[in-house]
Amino acid sequence: MAEGYWVIRTYQAGPIGEKIKYWIPGTRPTESVRRMKSDVKQQQRNEANAIKRLARDLNENFWEKDVWVTLKYNDEGLEKLMAGLDRDSETFEEDLYMAAQHQIRLWRDRVVKACKAAGIEVMYVITTSDMDGKTGEYVRVHHHVVMSGKAAEIAKSKWKFGSVSVKHLFEEVDRSELAAYMLNQVRHMPDEKKYIPSRNLKRPEPKDRIAKSGAELSVPKGGQLLYRAEYQPGRPQYIRYIVPDVEKIRSRRKNE
């Protein structure tokens, strides 16, 4: 094997831990932690990390007391959304998507302003969807929002384009499936982010350490494995697991 070294990057987002082991080409750093972080970041650029990033945001910031809101357009609301758009244009679907993005940001601003007036701190993650996540077929544009439960009633009152459904987050410990569900419905648009996060979200910071070898990753003692990517010697590795002190985390969050 060419000169290089193995690095294990560990994340903890709420009750969920992740470990990723990378092979970093080049000389092994002796003192420069900054250089090691830069090398790992370069490796991550080649991965499809959007779902993992969103899952970390959800796992770190939202719990059972928080909600998953779906905002839909009824026929009248859709007509309002399409006003001024060229329905015969080859880019009509993209134009409609961007019009919906504009409306959801206006809704977001109304909700945040009303929550601030009511003394409620609101956190959120927003996606705009116009495709079936399984088939890729076009569907009526709508929005998914995971947000603070205390803001749910205000959120409902500020949507004027159609129906609103509110569900408390299901009690699965890991939100990775929800993250995949939300992002698999998002249209790819150049220069447009796949989801809109609030600025006050807590972002889990990775911890890096040099590994002794490329041996298969293991779950911390007392942890529970959720997912392990196929192990191939010499290739990057990935595992996701419930952390050993999950009950302490759940108890603390319920009392917040």
CSV table of N, CA and C in Angstrom, one decimal, residues 74-224:
chain,number,residue,atom,x,y,z
A,74,ASN,N,-53.6,23.6,-2.0
A,74,ASN,CA,-54.9,23.2,-2.6
A,74,ASN,C,-55.0,23.8,-4.0
A,75,ASP,N,-56.0,23.5,-4.7
A,75,ASP,CA,-56.2,24.1,-6.1
A,75,ASP,C,-56.1,25.6,-6.1
A,76,GLU,N,-56.7,26.2,-5.2
A,76,GLU,CA,-56.7,27.7,-5.2
A,76,GLU,C,-55.3,28.2,-4.9
A,77,GLY,N,-54.6,27.5,-3.9
A,77,GLY,CA,-53.3,27.9,-3.5
A,77,GLY,C,-52.3,27.7,-4.7
A,78,LEU,N,-52.5,26.6,-5.4
A,78,LEU,CA,-51.6,26.3,-6.5
A,78,LEU,C,-51.7,27.4,-7.6
A,79,GLU,N,-53.0,27.8,-7.9
A,79,GLU,CA,-53.2,28.8,-8.9
A,79,GLU,C,-52.5,30.1,-8.5
A,80,LYS,N,-52.6,30.5,-7.2
A,80,LYS,CA,-51.8,31.7,-6.7
A,80,LYS,C,-50.3,31.5,-6.9
A,81,LEU,N,-49.8,30.3,-6.7
A,81,LEU,CA,-48.4,30.1,-6.8
A,81,LEU,C,-48.0,30.2,-8.3
A,82,MET,N,-48.8,29.8,-9.2
A,82,MET,CA,-48.5,29.8,-10.6
A,82,MET,C,-48.7,31.1,-11.3
A,83,ALA,N,-49.3,32.1,-10.6
A,83,ALA,CA,-49.6,33.4,-11.2
A,83,ALA,C,-48.3,34.0,-11.7
A,84,GLY,N,-48.3,34.4,-12.9
A,84,GLY,CA,-47.2,35.1,-13.5
A,84,GLY,C,-46.2,34.2,-14.2
A,85,LEU,N,-46.4,32.8,-14.0
A,85,LEU,CA,-45.5,31.9,-14.6
A,85,LEU,C,-46.0,31.5,-16.0
A,86,ASP,N,-45.1,31.2,-16.9
A,86,ASP,CA,-45.4,30.8,-18.3
A,86,ASP,C,-45.6,29.3,-18.2
A,87,ARG,N,-46.9,28.8,-18.3
A,87,ARG,CA,-47.2,27.4,-18.1
A,87,ARG,C,-46.8,26.6,-19.3
A,88,ASP,N,-46.4,27.2,-20.4
A,88,ASP,CA,-46.0,26.5,-21.6
A,88,ASP,C,-44.5,26.4,-21.7
A,89,SER,N,-43.8,27.0,-20.8
A,89,SER,CA,-42.3,27.1,-20.8
A,89,SER,C,-41.7,25.7,-20.6
A,90,GLU,N,-40.6,25.4,-21.2
A,90,GLU,CA,-39.9,24.2,-21.0
A,90,GLU,C,-39.4,24.1,-19.6
A,91,THR,N,-39.2,25.2,-18.9
A,91,THR,CA,-38.7,25.2,-17.5
A,91,THR,C,-39.8,25.5,-16.5
A,92,PHE,N,-41.1,25.2,-16.9
A,92,PHE,CA,-42.2,25.5,-16.0
A,92,PHE,C,-42.1,24.8,-14.6
A,93,GLU,N,-41.7,23.5,-14.6
A,93,GLU,CA,-41.6,22.8,-13.4
A,93,GLU,C,-40.5,23.4,-12.5
A,94,GLU,N,-39.4,23.7,-13.1
A,94,GLU,CA,-38.3,24.4,-12.3
A,94,GLU,C,-38.8,25.7,-11.8
A,95,ASP,N,-39.5,26.5,-12.6
A,95,ASP,CA,-39.9,27.8,-12.2
A,95,ASP,C,-40.9,27.7,-11.1
A,96,LEU,N,-41.8,26.7,-11.2
A,96,LEU,CA,-42.8,26.5,-10.1
A,96,LEU,C,-42.1,26.1,-8.8
A,97,TYR,N,-41.1,25.3,-8.9
A,97,TYR,CA,-40.4,24.9,-7.7
A,97,TYR,C,-39.7,26.1,-7.0
A,98,MET,N,-39.1,27.0,-7.8
A,98,MET,CA,-38.5,28.2,-7.3
A,98,MET,C,-39.5,29.1,-6.7
A,99,ALA,N,-40.7,29.2,-7.3
A,99,ALA,CA,-41.8,30.0,-6.7
A,99,ALA,C,-42.2,29.5,-5.4
A,100,ALA,N,-42.3,28.2,-5.2
A,100,ALA,CA,-42.6,27.5,-4.0
A,100,ALA,C,-41.5,27.8,-2.9
A,101,GLN,N,-40.2,27.7,-3.4
A,101,GLN,CA,-39.1,28.1,-2.5
A,101,GLN,C,-39.3,29.5,-1.9
A,102,HIS,N,-39.7,30.4,-2.8
A,102,HIS,CA,-39.9,31.8,-2.4
A,102,HIS,C,-41.0,31.9,-1.3
A,103,GLN,N,-42.1,31.2,-1.6
A,103,GLN,CA,-43.2,31.2,-0.7
A,103,GLN,C,-42.9,30.6,0.7
A,104,ILE,N,-42.2,29.5,0.7
A,104,ILE,CA,-41.8,28.9,2.0
A,104,ILE,C,-40.9,29.7,2.8
A,105,ARG,N,-40.1,30.5,2.1
A,105,ARG,CA,-39.2,31.4,2.9
A,105,ARG,C,-40.0,32.6,3.5
A,106,LEU,N,-41.0,33.1,2.7
A,106,LEU,CA,-41.9,34.1,3.3
A,106,LEU,C,-42.7,33.6,4.5
A,107,TRP,N,-43.2,32.3,4.4
A,107,TRP,CA,-43.9,31.7,5.5
A,107,TRP,C,-42.9,31.5,6.7
A,108,ARG,N,-41.7,31.1,6.4
A,108,ARG,CA,-40.7,31.0,7.5
A,108,ARG,C,-40.5,32.3,8.2
A,109,ASP,N,-40.4,33.4,7.5
A,109,ASP,CA,-40.2,34.7,8.1
A,109,ASP,C,-41.4,35.1,8.9
A,110,ARG,N,-42.6,34.8,8.5
A,110,ARG,CA,-43.8,35.1,9.3
A,110,ARG,C,-43.8,34.4,10.6
A,111,VAL,N,-43.5,33.1,10.5
A,111,VAL,CA,-43.5,32.2,11.7
A,111,VAL,C,-42.4,32.7,12.7
A,112,VAL,N,-41.2,33.0,12.2
A,112,VAL,CA,-40.2,33.4,13.1
A,112,VAL,C,-40.5,34.7,13.8
A,113,LYS,N,-41.1,35.6,13.0
A,113,LYS,CA,-41.5,36.9,13.6
A,113,LYS,C,-42.5,36.8,14.7
A,114,ALA,N,-43.5,35.9,14.4
A,114,ALA,CA,-44.6,35.7,15.3
A,114,ALA,C,-44.1,35.0,16.6
A,115,CYS,N,-43.2,34.0,16.4
A,115,CYS,CA,-42.6,33.3,17.5
A,115,CYS,C,-41.8,34.2,18.4
A,116,LYS,N,-41.0,35.1,17.8
A,116,LYS,CA,-40.2,36.1,18.5
A,116,LYS,C,-41.1,36.9,19.4
A,117,ALA,N,-42.3,37.4,18.8
A,117,ALA,CA,-43.2,38.2,19.6
A,117,ALA,C,-43.8,37.5,20.7
A,118,ALA,N,-44.0,36.2,20.6
A,118,ALA,CA,-44.6,35.3,21.6
A,118,ALA,C,-43.5,34.8,22.6
A,119,GLY,N,-42.3,35.1,22.4
A,119,GLY,CA,-41.2,34.7,23.3
A,119,GLY,C,-40.9,33.2,23.1
A,120,ILE,N,-41.1,32.7,21.9
A,120,ILE,CA,-40.8,31.3,21.6
A,120,ILE,C,-39.5,31.2,20.7
A,121,GLU,N,-38.6,30.4,21.1
A,121,GLU,CA,-37.4,30.2,20.2
A,121,GLU,C,-37.8,29.1,19.3
A,122,VAL,N,-37.6,29.3,18.0
A,122,VAL,CA,-38.0,28.2,17.0
A,122,VAL,C,-36.7,27.8,16.2
A,123,MET,N,-36.6,26.5,16.1
A,123,MET,CA,-35.6,25.9,15.3
A,123,MET,C,-36.3,25.1,14.2
A,124,TYR,N,-35.7,25.0,13.0
A,124,TYR,CA,-36.4,24.4,11.9
A,124,TYR,C,-35.5,23.8,10.8
A,125,VAL,N,-35.9,22.9,10.1
A,125,VAL,CA,-35.3,22.4,8.8
A,125,VAL,C,-36.4,22.3,7.8
A,126,ILE,N,-36.2,22.9,6.6
A,126,ILE,CA,-37.3,23.0,5.6
A,126,ILE,C,-36.8,22.4,4.3
A,127,THR,N,-37.7,21.5,3.7
A,127,THR,CA,-37.4,21.1,2.3
A,127,THR,C,-38.6,21.4,1.4
A,128,THR,N,-38.4,21.6,0.2
A,128,THR,CA,-39.4,21.7,-0.8
A,128,THR,C,-39.4,20.5,-1.7
A,129,SER,N,-40.6,19.9,-1.9
A,129,SER,CA,-40.6,18.6,-2.7
A,129,SER,C,-41.6,18.7,-3.8
A,130,ASP,N,-41.2,18.1,-5.0
A,130,ASP,CA,-42.1,18.0,-6.1
A,130,ASP,C,-41.9,16.7,-6.9
A,131,MET,N,-41.4,15.7,-6.2
A,131,MET,CA,-41.2,14.4,-6.8
A,131,MET,C,-41.4,13.3,-5.8
A,132,ASP,N,-41.8,12.1,-6.3
A,132,ASP,CA,-42.0,10.9,-5.5
A,132,ASP,C,-40.6,10.4,-5.2
A,133,GLY,N,-40.3,10.3,-3.9
A,133,GLY,CA,-38.9,9.8,-3.5
A,133,GLY,C,-38.5,8.5,-4.0
A,134,LYS,N,-39.5,7.6,-4.2
A,134,LYS,CA,-39.2,6.2,-4.7
A,134,LYS,C,-39.2,6.1,-6.2
A,135,THR,N,-40.1,6.7,-6.9
A,135,THR,CA,-40.2,6.6,-8.3
A,135,THR,C,-39.6,7.7,-9.1
A,136,GLY,N,-39.4,8.8,-8.5
A,136,GLY,CA,-38.9,10.0,-9.2
A,136,GLY,C,-40.0,10.7,-10.0
A,137,GLU,N,-41.2,10.3,-10.0
A,137,GLU,CA,-42.3,10.9,-10.7
A,137,GLU,C,-42.7,12.2,-10.1
A,138,TYR,N,-43.1,13.1,-11.0
A,138,TYR,CA,-43.5,14.5,-10.6
A,138,TYR,C,-44.8,14.4,-9.8
A,139,VAL,N,-44.8,15.2,-8.7
A,139,VAL,CA,-46.0,15.3,-7.8
A,139,VAL,C,-46.3,16.7,-7.5
A,140,ARG,N,-47.4,17.1,-7.0
A,140,ARG,CA,-47.7,18.5,-6.7
A,140,ARG,C,-46.7,19.0,-5.6
A,141,VAL,N,-46.2,20.1,-5.9
A,141,VAL,CA,-45.2,20.7,-5.0
A,141,VAL,C,-45.8,20.8,-3.5
A,142,HIS,N,-45.0,20.6,-2.6
A,142,HIS,CA,-45.3,20.7,-1.2
A,142,HIS,C,-44.1,20.9,-0.3
A,143,HIS,N,-44.2,21.1,1.0
A,143,HIS,CA,-43.1,21.3,1.8
A,143,HIS,C,-43.1,20.4,3.0
A,144,HIS,N,-41.9,20.0,3.5
A,144,HIS,CA,-41.7,19.3,4.8
A,144,HIS,C,-40.9,20.2,5.7
A,145,VAL,N,-41.4,20.3,6.9
A,145,VAL,CA,-40.7,21.1,7.9
A,145,VAL,C,-40.6,20.3,9.2
A,146,VAL,N,-39.4,20.1,9.7
A,146,VAL,CA,-39.2,19.6,11.1
A,146,VAL,C,-38.9,20.9,12.0
A,147,MET,N,-39.6,21.0,13.0
A,147,MET,CA,-39.5,22.3,13.8
A,147,MET,C,-39.9,22.1,15.3
A,148,SER,N,-39.6,23.1,16.0
A,148,SER,CA,-39.9,23.1,17.5
A,148,SER,C,-41.4,22.9,17.7
A,149,GLY,N,-41.7,22.0,18.6
A,149,GLY,CA,-43.1,21.8,18.8
A,149,GLY,C,-43.9,22.9,19.4
A,150,LYS,N,-43.2,23.8,20.1
A,150,LYS,CA,-43.9,25.0,20.7
A,150,LYS,C,-44.4,26.0,19.6
A,151,ALA,N,-43.8,25.9,18.5
A,151,ALA,CA,-44.2,26.8,17.4
A,151,ALA,C,-45.2,26.2,16.4
A,152,ALA,N,-45.7,25.0,16.7
A,152,ALA,CA,-46.6,24.3,15.8
A,152,ALA,C,-47.9,25.1,15.5
A,153,GLU,N,-48.6,25.6,16.5
A,153,GLU,CA,-49.8,26.3,16.2
A,153,GLU,C,-49.6,27.6,15.4
A,154,ILE,N,-48.5,28.3,15.7
A,154,ILE,CA,-48.2,29.5,15.0
A,154,ILE,C,-47.9,29.1,13.5
A,155,ALA,N,-47.2,28.1,13.3
A,155,ALA,CA,-46.8,27.6,12.0
A,155,ALA,C,-48.1,27.3,11.2
A,156,LYS,N,-49.0,26.6,11.8
A,156,LYS,CA,-50.3,26.3,11.1
A,156,LYS,C,-51.0,27.6,10.7
A,157,SER,N,-51.0,28.5,11.6
A,157,SER,CA,-51.8,29.8,11.3
A,157,SER,C,-51.3,30.6,10.2
A,158,LYS,N,-50.0,30.5,9.9
A,158,LYS,CA,-49.3,31.3,8.9
A,158,LYS,C,-49.3,30.8,7.5
A,159,TRP,N,-49.9,29.6,7.3
A,159,TRP,CA,-49.9,29.0,6.0
A,159,TRP,C,-51.3,29.2,5.3
A,160,LYS,N,-51.3,29.9,4.2
A,160,LYS,CA,-52.6,30.3,3.6
A,160,LYS,C,-52.8,29.7,2.2
A,161,PHE,N,-52.0,28.7,1.8
A,161,PHE,CA,-52.1,28.1,0.5
A,161,PHE,C,-52.8,26.8,0.4
A,162,GLY,N,-53.1,26.2,1.6
A,162,GLY,CA,-53.7,24.9,1.5
A,162,GLY,C,-53.7,24.2,2.9
A,163,SER,N,-53.6,22.9,2.9
A,163,SER,CA,-53.7,22.1,4.2
A,163,SER,C,-52.3,22.1,4.9
A,164,VAL,N,-52.5,21.8,6.2
A,164,VAL,CA,-51.3,21.7,7.1
A,164,VAL,C,-51.5,20.4,7.9
A,165,SER,N,-50.6,19.5,7.9
A,165,SER,CA,-50.6,18.4,8.8
A,165,SER,C,-49.4,18.5,9.8
A,166,VAL,N,-49.7,18.1,11.0
A,166,VAL,CA,-48.7,18.2,12.1
A,166,VAL,C,-48.6,16.9,12.8
A,167,LYS,N,-47.4,16.3,12.8
A,167,LYS,CA,-47.2,15.0,13.5
A,167,LYS,C,-46.0,15.2,14.5
A,168,HIS,N,-46.2,14.7,15.7
A,168,HIS,CA,-45.1,14.6,16.6
A,168,HIS,C,-44.1,13.6,16.1
A,169,LEU,N,-42.8,13.9,16.2
A,169,LEU,CA,-41.8,13.1,15.7
A,169,LEU,C,-41.9,11.7,16.3
A,170,PHE,N,-41.9,10.7,15.5
A,170,PHE,CA,-42.0,9.3,16.0
A,170,PHE,C,-40.8,9.0,16.9
A,171,GLU,N,-41.0,8.0,17.7
A,171,GLU,CA,-40.0,7.8,18.8
A,171,GLU,C,-38.8,7.0,18.5
A,172,GLU,N,-38.6,6.7,17.2
A,172,GLU,CA,-37.3,6.0,16.8
A,172,GLU,C,-36.2,7.0,17.2
A,173,VAL,N,-35.1,6.4,17.7
A,173,VAL,CA,-34.0,7.2,18.3
A,173,VAL,C,-33.3,7.9,17.1
A,174,ASP,N,-33.1,7.2,16.0
A,174,ASP,CA,-32.4,7.7,14.9
A,174,ASP,C,-33.3,8.3,13.8
A,175,ARG,N,-33.0,9.5,13.4
A,175,ARG,CA,-33.8,10.2,12.4
A,175,ARG,C,-33.2,10.1,10.9
A,176,SER,N,-32.3,9.1,10.7
A,176,SER,CA,-31.8,9.0,9.4
A,176,SER,C,-32.8,8.7,8.3
A,177,GLU,N,-33.8,7.8,8.6
A,177,GLU,CA,-34.8,7.5,7.6
A,177,GLU,C,-35.6,8.7,7.3
A,178,LEU,N,-35.9,9.6,8.3
A,178,LEU,CA,-36.7,10.8,8.0
A,178,LEU,C,-35.9,11.7,7.1
A,179,ALA,N,-34.6,11.8,7.4
A,179,ALA,CA,-33.7,12.7,6.6
A,179,ALA,C,-33.7,12.2,5.1
A,180,ALA,N,-33.6,10.9,4.9
A,180,ALA,CA,-33.6,10.3,3.6
A,180,ALA,C,-34.9,10.6,2.9
A,181,TYR,N,-36.0,10.4,3.6
A,181,TYR,CA,-37.4,10.6,3.1
A,181,TYR,C,-37.5,12.0,2.6
A,182,MET,N,-37.1,13.0,3.4
A,182,MET,CA,-37.2,14.4,3.0
A,182,MET,C,-36.3,14.7,1.8
A,183,LEU,N,-35.1,14.3,1.8
A,183,LEU,CA,-34.2,14.7,0.7
A,183,LEU,C,-34.4,14.0,-0.6
A,184,ASN,N,-34.9,12.7,-0.5
A,184,ASN,CA,-35.1,12.0,-1.7
A,184,ASN,C,-36.2,12.6,-2.6
A,185,GLN,N,-37.0,13.5,-2.0
A,185,GLN,CA,-38.1,14.1,-2.8
A,185,GLN,C,-37.7,15.5,-3.3
A,186,VAL,N,-36.4,15.9,-3.1
A,186,VAL,CA,-36.0,17.3,-3.4
A,186,VAL,C,-35.4,17.3,-4.8
A,187,ARG,N,-35.9,18.2,-5.7
A,187,ARG,CA,-35.4,18.4,-7.0
A,187,ARG,C,-34.0,19.0,-6.9
A,188,HIS,N,-33.1,18.4,-7.8
A,188,HIS,CA,-31.8,19.0,-7.9
A,188,HIS,C,-31.8,20.3,-8.7
A,189,MET,N,-31.4,21.4,-8.1
A,189,MET,CA,-31.4,22.7,-8.7
A,189,MET,C,-30.0,23.3,-8.5
A,190,PRO,N,-29.3,23.7,-9.6
A,190,PRO,CA,-28.0,24.2,-9.5
A,190,PRO,C,-28.0,25.5,-8.5
A,191,ASP,N,-27.0,25.5,-7.6
A,191,ASP,CA,-26.9,26.7,-6.7
A,191,ASP,C,-28.0,26.8,-5.7
A,192,GLU,N,-28.9,25.8,-5.6
A,192,GLU,CA,-30.0,25.8,-4.6
A,192,GLU,C,-29.7,24.8,-3.6
A,193,LYS,N,-29.7,25.1,-2.3
A,193,LYS,CA,-29.5,24.2,-1.2
A,193,LYS,C,-30.6,23.2,-1.1
A,194,LYS,N,-30.3,22.0,-0.7
A,194,LYS,CA,-31.3,20.9,-0.7
A,194,LYS,C,-32.3,21.1,0.5
A,195,TYR,N,-31.8,21.8,1.6
A,195,TYR,CA,-32.7,22.1,2.7
A,195,TYR,C,-32.3,23.4,3.3
A,196,ILE,N,-33.3,24.0,4.0
A,196,ILE,CA,-33.1,25.3,4.7
A,196,ILE,C,-33.1,25.1,6.2
A,197,PRO,N,-31.9,25.3,6.8
A,197,PRO,CA,-31.9,25.1,8.3
A,197,PRO,C,-31.9,26.5,9.0
A,198,SER,N,-32.5,26.5,10.2
A,198,SER,CA,-32.4,27.7,11.0
A,198,SER,C,-31.0,28.0,11.4
A,199,ARG,N,-30.6,29.2,11.7
A,199,ARG,CA,-29.3,29.5,12.1
A,199,ARG,C,-28.9,29.1,13.5
A,200,ASN,N,-29.9,28.8,14.3
A,200,ASN,CA,-29.7,28.5,15.7
A,200,ASN,C,-29.5,27.0,15.9
A,201,LEU,N,-29.5,26.2,14.8
A,201,LEU,CA,-29.3,24.8,15.0
A,201,LEU,C,-27.9,24.5,15.6
A,202,LYS,N,-27.8,23.5,16.5
A,202,LYS,CA,-26.5,23.1,17.0
A,202,LYS,C,-25.9,22.1,16.0
A,203,ARG,N,-24.7,22.3,15.6
A,203,ARG,CA,-24.0,21.5,14.6
A,203,ARG,C,-23.0,20.6,15.2
A,204,PRO,N,-23.2,19.3,15.2
A,204,PRO,CA,-22.2,18.4,15.8
A,204,PRO,C,-20.8,18.5,15.2
A,205,GLU,N,-19.8,18.6,16.0
A,205,GLU,CA,-18.4,18.8,15.5
A,205,GLU,C,-17.7,17.4,15.5
A,206,PRO,N,-17.0,17.1,14.4
A,206,PRO,CA,-16.3,15.8,14.4
A,206,PRO,C,-15.1,15.8,15.2
A,207,LYS,N,-14.7,14.6,15.7
A,207,LYS,CA,-13.4,14.4,16.4
A,207,LYS,C,-12.6,13.4,15.6
A,208,ASP,N,-11.4,13.7,15.3
A,208,ASP,CA,-10.5,12.9,14.5
A,208,ASP,C,-9.4,12.3,15.3
A,209,ARG,N,-9.0,11.1,15.0
A,209,ARG,CA,-7.8,10.5,15.6
A,209,ARG,C,-7.2,9.6,14.6
A,210,ILE,N,-5.9,9.4,14.7
A,210,ILE,CA,-5.2,8.5,13.8
A,210,ILE,C,-5.4,7.1,14.3
A,211,ALA,N,-5.8,6.2,13.4
A,211,ALA,CA,-6.0,4.8,13.8
A,211,ALA,C,-4.7,4.0,13.6
A,212,LYS,N,-4.6,2.9,14.4
A,212,LYS,CA,-3.5,2.0,14.4
A,212,LYS,C,-3.4,1.2,13.1
A,213,SER,N,-4.6,0.9,12.5
A,213,SER,CA,-4.6,0.0,11.3
A,213,SER,C,-5.9,0.2,10.6
A,214,GLY,N,-6.1,-0.5,9.5
A,214,GLY,CA,-7.3,-0.4,8.8
A,214,GLY,C,-8.3,-1.5,9.2
A,215,ALA,N,-8.2,-2.0,10.4
A,215,ALA,CA,-9.1,-3.1,10.9
A,215,ALA,C,-10.5,-2.6,11.0
A,216,GLU,N,-11.5,-3.5,10.9
A,216,GLU,CA,-12.9,-3.1,10.9
A,216,GLU,C,-13.3,-2.3,12.1
A,217,LEU,N,-14.1,-1.3,11.9
A,217,LEU,CA,-14.6,-0.4,12.9
A,217,LEU,C,-15.5,-1.2,13.9
A,218,SER,N,-15.4,-0.8,15.2
A,218,SER,CA,-16.2,-1.5,16.2
A,218,SER,C,-17.1,-0.4,16.9
A,219,VAL,N,-18.2,-0.9,17.4
A,219,VAL,CA,-19.1,0.0,18.2
A,219,VAL,C,-18.6,0.1,19.6
A,220,PRO,N,-18.7,1.3,20.2
A,220,PRO,CA,-18.3,1.5,21.6
A,220,PRO,C,-19.0,0.5,22.5
A,221,LYS,N,-18.3,0.0,23.5
A,221,LYS,CA,-18.9,-0.9,24.5
A,221,LYS,C,-20.2,-0.3,25.1
A,222,GLY,N,-21.3,-1.1,25.0
A,222,GLY,CA,-22.6,-0.6,25.5
A,222,GLY,C,-23.4,0.0,24.4
A,223,GLY,N,-22.9,0.3,23.3
A,223,GLY,CA,-23.6,0.9,22.2
A,223,GLY,C,-24.4,-0.1,21.4
A,224,GLN,N,-25.3,0.3,20.5
A,224,GLN,CA,-26.1,-0.6,19.7
A,224,GLN,C,-25.9,-0.3,18.2
